[in-house]
Amino acid sequence: MEGGLGGNSVPLNSFDKSKVLDVKPLRTLVPLFPDASEGSPFVCVPPNGPFPTGFSPFFPFSGPQGSQSTPDLNQNDFNATAVPIRSFRAEPPASNGQNMSPMDTFGSHKHKSAGSSSVKRKAKRHKDLEFAITALSDFNPGISFSERDDGNRDLVENVLLRFDALRRRLSQMEDAKESHSGIIKRADLKAGNIMMSKGVRTNMKKRIGVVPGVEIGDIFFFRMELCVVGLHSQSMAGIDYMVVKGDSEGEPVALSIVSSGGYDDDAEDPDVLVYSGQGGNANKDKEASDQKLERGNLALERSLHRANEVRVIRGLKDAVHQTSKVYVYDGLFKLQESWMEKGKSGCNMFKYKLVRVPGQTSAFSIWKSIQKWKEGLSSRVGLILPDLTSGAESTPVSLVNEVDDEKGPAHFTYNPTVKYSKSFKLVQPSFGCKCRDACQAGNSNCSCNQKNGGDFPYTANGILVCRKPLIYECGPSCLCFRNCKNKVSQTGFKVHLEVFKTRDRGWGLRSWDPIRAGTFICEYAGEVIDEIKARQDRGDGEKNDYVFRTNRLYESFKWNYETGLVGEESSDPTEDFDIPSPLIISAKNSGNVARFMNHSCSPNVFWQPIMYEHNNEAFLHIAFFAKRHIPPMTELTYDYGTPHPDETQSKAAHEKNKCLCGSPKCRGFFIEV
């Protein structure tokens, strides 16, 4: 070669080019060089010298011309600075406590206990790489490399929580932009892209069968959610597969499928799915064609012969957001048979019959039952009342007992909102917004937007973006329309609720519909009372189980988005409440469905203070929102909190109730009043 490496090649004129060297195959691993008479001798020296006459050091060990000293890596004397990854020996940043545990950090006990030295070396390399990436990145995902390969329940829930928080923030930012370009906004795709590039994901290792931390019946509202938790790695394709090594060069094996109604899928029997192969669909650029036995179709065919389990995710229409879909993980299925038939387009398509593995928890069958109830409540077993609210709510609330013969809870007057004997007088006069139609995100002239710090508190479809110290909604004094998107808590239920008898905790509350994280569920309705009245009720000896207090100590958890994922330089938004005055609401005699929500040490619902004004008076409301995605027929619960030090002066406040929430994090008791 003409040029060589920094002068370390053989001088061009030192031997006769017409002579042919005795060339041997490279696999002999014996380097051959010209005889001494034909060229300069082979020289072997340390990379930093000293070098014989006629030779010079090569990059990256070459210093300034004429120098043979070790280069200073802090100087910019060369085009690039090569720093080995193993040089990054800084300790990893401390975990925020949500995802990491001593057993789960890289170089964990799993690696330490391995007898193989190769496993230890591999773990060490991964640890070095992890430390290097952390040192070179401004964002710490808080998830180790081992956790990215193999997840657990807490990690899956955490990743989904962080994904949706980021997606809501991106949606909020997009809503605030004035865009008339017709470009489809896909905050979910952006969020997924950011999450995966930043390492906020789990179960990256492809596998057949169960995915650690994902449970049957779990629901997802975006395909990217399936990707970040490793349930189905394809954001578009309906068949996910991997190539396994066999006798030859390997064959594809199906891992999971998403049945979302894009083809002629038969989904009537909850234990049987007839799935259509992929490909062959018509679009604006091509006509429909016969499907080919390749990629996912071939993988399903191979899985039929291998008899391996395949994960099934069913895509269904979202009852709340009609233009969206919700995906439910229905468990493991096995392929039973396959064939080819003519589709609606007249072209050949593959059909695969999958049968659900027996003994699994019900999932899709629950959805089928709910569909029948919506068509006619007469089929509902245990139905006591079709509408507990007697028309007070826009959506009826059924009363059901499938446990015993009790005909309903103790009598109370149903009231859909909170009743004040006196309101909070505003210190400074305030007036409603002057918006002439509906308040718009990004409108800096909207006074209600200004009170919320310039950010619209909800996305365009009414989903809460962040927990805030206090949310200001438009009230009766505002000139905007009644259906303004800043009146979410004032427009009634978004889902079909049901009061039901539990087996061991009295009456409870659940939903027929899947609930997306951030969805408004209901407010806590009742009569606002003062501390004197609350103590009188306790002094009468009659226990009041239906009291809500804002001055209790509630669980601390992070629900909002991380500014580091969005690229914002500010600190994460605060989630500590700022309420003008403590509020006590009694739903003993008058209230709504919120009075039936039971306590849980791992709740799926949280409360948020909301205020709106009317005639220079402020009215504070306690609104409940979904903390995470909640599957249908799952009991809705929130944390009752623990008494404030001032409240513990009362003897009644010390009375503990045995907690039966069943959570792995159950603290064993709760205090109602």
PDB file of C-alpha atoms in Angstrom, residues 228-340:
ATOM      1  CA  VAL A 228     -41.079  -0.393  25.809  1.00  0.00           C
ATOM      2  CA  VAL A 229     -42.092  -3.285  28.113  1.00  0.00           C
ATOM      3  CA  GLY A 230     -41.055  -6.018  25.660  1.00  0.00           C
ATOM      4  CA  LEU A 231     -44.472  -7.595  25.150  1.00  0.00           C
ATOM      5  CA  HIS A 232     -44.474  -6.996  21.379  1.00  0.00           C
ATOM      6  CA  SER A 233     -41.458  -5.271  19.821  1.00  0.00           C
ATOM      7  CA  GLN A 234     -43.097  -4.331  16.505  1.00  0.00           C
ATOM      8  CA  SER A 235     -44.696  -0.876  16.539  1.00  0.00           C
ATOM      9  CA  MET A 236     -46.594  -1.529  13.299  1.00  0.00           C
ATOM     10  CA  ALA A 237     -46.426  -5.194  12.273  1.00  0.00           C
ATOM     11  CA  GLY A 238     -48.916  -7.584  13.839  1.00  0.00           C
ATOM     12  CA  ILE A 239     -46.508 -10.533  14.135  1.00  0.00           C
ATOM     13  CA  ASP A 240     -43.364 -10.426  16.259  1.00  0.00           C
ATOM     14  CA  TYR A 241     -40.838 -13.221  15.796  1.00  0.00           C
ATOM     15  CA  MET A 242     -37.203 -14.188  16.217  1.00  0.00           C
ATOM     16  CA  VAL A 243     -34.851 -16.563  14.469  1.00  0.00           C
ATOM     17  CA  VAL A 244     -33.774 -19.574  16.524  1.00  0.00           C
ATOM     18  CA  LYS A 245     -30.815 -21.752  15.681  1.00  0.00           C
ATOM     19  CA  GLY A 246     -31.695 -25.167  14.372  1.00  0.00           C
ATOM     20  CA  ASP A 247     -30.030 -27.885  12.370  1.00  0.00           C
ATOM     21  CA  SER A 248     -29.397 -25.491   9.489  1.00  0.00           C
ATOM     22  CA  GLU A 249     -29.009 -21.715   9.476  1.00  0.00           C
ATOM     23  CA  GLY A 250     -32.036 -21.101  11.726  1.00  0.00           C
ATOM     24  CA  GLU A 251     -35.749 -20.589  11.337  1.00  0.00           C
ATOM     25  CA  PRO A 252     -38.214 -17.878  12.406  1.00  0.00           C
ATOM     26  CA  VAL A 253     -40.476 -18.564  15.396  1.00  0.00           C
ATOM     27  CA  ALA A 254     -43.519 -16.453  16.307  1.00  0.00           C
ATOM     28  CA  LEU A 255     -43.424 -14.770  19.719  1.00  0.00           C
ATOM     29  CA  SER A 256     -46.560 -12.614  19.797  1.00  0.00           C
ATOM     30  CA  ILE A 257     -49.376 -11.328  17.619  1.00  0.00           C
ATOM     31  CA  VAL A 258     -51.608  -8.274  17.796  1.00  0.00           C
ATOM     32  CA  SER A 259     -55.135  -8.922  16.561  1.00  0.00           C
ATOM     33  CA  SER A 260     -56.547  -5.457  15.930  1.00  0.00           C
ATOM     34  CA  GLY A 261     -59.220  -6.022  13.296  1.00  0.00           C
ATOM     35  CA  GLY A 262     -57.140  -4.936  10.306  1.00  0.00           C
ATOM     36  CA  TYR A 263     -57.862  -8.266   8.610  1.00  0.00           C
ATOM     37  CA  ASP A 264     -60.752 -10.722   8.705  1.00  0.00           C
ATOM     38  CA  ASP A 265     -59.977 -11.979  12.206  1.00  0.00           C
ATOM     39  CA  ASP A 266     -62.581 -14.000  14.066  1.00  0.00           C
ATOM     40  CA  ALA A 267     -62.733 -12.932  17.731  1.00  0.00           C
ATOM     41  CA  GLU A 268     -66.100 -14.264  18.899  1.00  0.00           C
ATOM     42  CA  ASP A 269     -64.833 -17.173  21.010  1.00  0.00           C
ATOM     43  CA  PRO A 270     -62.641 -15.831  23.868  1.00  0.00           C
ATOM     44  CA  ASP A 271     -60.578 -19.037  23.914  1.00  0.00           C
ATOM     45  CA  VAL A 272     -60.106 -19.343  20.149  1.00  0.00           C
ATOM     46  CA  LEU A 273     -58.653 -16.853  17.695  1.00  0.00           C
ATOM     47  CA  VAL A 274     -58.592 -17.263  13.931  1.00  0.00           C
ATOM     48  CA  TYR A 275     -55.815 -14.920  12.878  1.00  0.00           C
ATOM     49  CA  SER A 276     -55.143 -13.675   9.349  1.00  0.00           C
ATOM     50  CA  GLY A 277     -51.593 -13.542   8.000  1.00  0.00           C
ATOM     51  CA  GLN A 278     -49.790 -10.294   7.187  1.00  0.00           C
ATOM     52  CA  GLY A 279     -49.238  -8.587   3.852  1.00  0.00           C
ATOM     53  CA  GLY A 280     -51.238  -8.353   0.644  1.00  0.00           C
ATOM     54  CA  ASN A 281     -53.388  -5.397   1.702  1.00  0.00           C
ATOM     55  CA  ALA A 282     -54.313  -2.774  -0.853  1.00  0.00           C
ATOM     56  CA  ASN A 283     -53.252   0.860  -0.437  1.00  0.00           C
ATOM     57  CA  LYS A 284     -53.038   3.963  -2.602  1.00  0.00           C
ATOM     58  CA  ASP A 285     -49.821   2.743  -4.230  1.00  0.00           C
ATOM     59  CA  LYS A 286     -50.668  -0.902  -4.918  1.00  0.00           C
ATOM     60  CA  GLU A 287     -53.541  -3.308  -5.334  1.00  0.00           C
ATOM     61  CA  ALA A 288     -54.327  -6.223  -3.062  1.00  0.00           C
ATOM     62  CA  SER A 289     -52.279  -9.327  -3.713  1.00  0.00           C
ATOM     63  CA  ASP A 290     -51.824 -12.872  -2.447  1.00  0.00           C
ATOM     64  CA  GLN A 291     -50.021 -13.166   0.860  1.00  0.00           C
ATOM     65  CA  LYS A 292     -46.596 -14.800   0.833  1.00  0.00           C
ATOM     66  CA  LEU A 293     -45.197 -17.424   3.162  1.00  0.00           C
ATOM     67  CA  GLU A 294     -42.421 -15.229   4.504  1.00  0.00           C
ATOM     68  CA  ARG A 295     -41.443 -13.242   7.598  1.00  0.00           C
ATOM     69  CA  GLY A 296     -44.263 -13.327  10.184  1.00  0.00           C
ATOM     70  CA  ASN A 297     -46.399 -15.745   8.178  1.00  0.00           C
ATOM     71  CA  LEU A 298     -43.502 -18.187   7.943  1.00  0.00           C
ATOM     72  CA  ALA A 299     -42.832 -17.760  11.668  1.00  0.00           C
ATOM     73  CA  LEU A 300     -46.425 -18.711  12.522  1.00  0.00           C
ATOM     74  CA  GLU A 301     -46.180 -21.738  10.260  1.00  0.00           C
ATOM     75  CA  ARG A 302     -42.965 -22.851  11.975  1.00  0.00           C
ATOM     76  CA  SER A 303     -44.519 -22.281  15.410  1.00  0.00           C
ATOM     77  CA  LEU A 304     -47.384 -24.556  14.417  1.00  0.00           C
ATOM     78  CA  HIS A 305     -44.917 -27.418  13.940  1.00  0.00           C
ATOM     79  CA  ARG A 306     -42.779 -26.506  16.972  1.00  0.00           C
ATOM     80  CA  ALA A 307     -45.926 -26.156  19.157  1.00  0.00           C
ATOM     81  CA  ASN A 308     -44.437 -23.173  21.032  1.00  0.00           C
ATOM     82  CA  GLU A 309     -46.599 -20.716  22.957  1.00  0.00           C
ATOM     83  CA  VAL A 310     -47.498 -17.413  21.320  1.00  0.00           C
ATOM     84  CA  ARG A 311     -48.558 -14.274  23.208  1.00  0.00           C
ATOM     85  CA  VAL A 312     -51.852 -12.779  22.021  1.00  0.00           C
ATOM     86  CA  ILE A 313     -52.702  -9.088  22.337  1.00  0.00           C
ATOM     87  CA  ARG A 314     -56.198  -8.118  21.243  1.00  0.00           C
ATOM     88  CA  GLY A 315     -56.907  -4.638  19.912  1.00  0.00           C
ATOM     89  CA  LEU A 316     -60.401  -3.376  20.742  1.00  0.00           C
ATOM     90  CA  LYS A 317     -62.336  -0.171  20.221  1.00  0.00           C
ATOM     91  CA  ASP A 318     -61.964   2.316  23.072  1.00  0.00           C
ATOM     92  CA  ALA A 319     -65.441   3.015  24.471  1.00  0.00           C
ATOM     93  CA  VAL A 320     -64.403   6.430  25.821  1.00  0.00           C
ATOM     94  CA  HIS A 321     -62.299   7.696  22.896  1.00  0.00           C
ATOM     95  CA  GLN A 322     -64.103   6.322  19.866  1.00  0.00           C
ATOM     96  CA  THR A 323     -61.270   6.995  17.408  1.00  0.00           C
ATOM     97  CA  SER A 324     -58.718   5.109  19.507  1.00  0.00           C
ATOM     98  CA  LYS A 325     -58.010   1.499  20.377  1.00  0.00           C
ATOM     99  CA  VAL A 326     -57.131  -0.253  23.582  1.00  0.00           C
ATOM    100  CA  TYR A 327     -54.960  -3.361  23.625  1.00  0.00           C
ATOM    101  CA  VAL A 328     -55.482  -6.140  26.167  1.00  0.00           C
ATOM    102  CA  TYR A 329     -52.946  -8.879  26.805  1.00  0.00           C
ATOM    103  CA  ASP A 330     -54.971 -12.100  26.607  1.00  0.00           C
ATOM    104  CA  GLY A 331     -52.257 -14.578  27.594  1.00  0.00           C
ATOM    105  CA  LEU A 332     -50.581 -17.526  25.855  1.00  0.00           C
ATOM    106  CA  PHE A 333     -52.046 -19.420  22.903  1.00  0.00           C
ATOM    107  CA  LYS A 334     -50.884 -22.340  20.756  1.00  0.00           C
ATOM    108  CA  LEU A 335     -51.337 -22.736  17.027  1.00  0.00           C
ATOM    109  CA  GLN A 336     -53.632 -25.615  16.163  1.00  0.00           C
ATOM    110  CA  GLU A 337     -53.940 -25.440  12.387  1.00  0.00           C
ATOM    111  CA  SER A 338     -53.356 -23.240   9.341  1.00  0.00           C
ATOM    112  CA  TRP A 339     -54.833 -22.949   5.860  1.00  0.00           C
ATOM    113  CA  MET A 340     -55.242 -20.562   2.948  1.00  0.00           C
TER     114      MET A 340
END
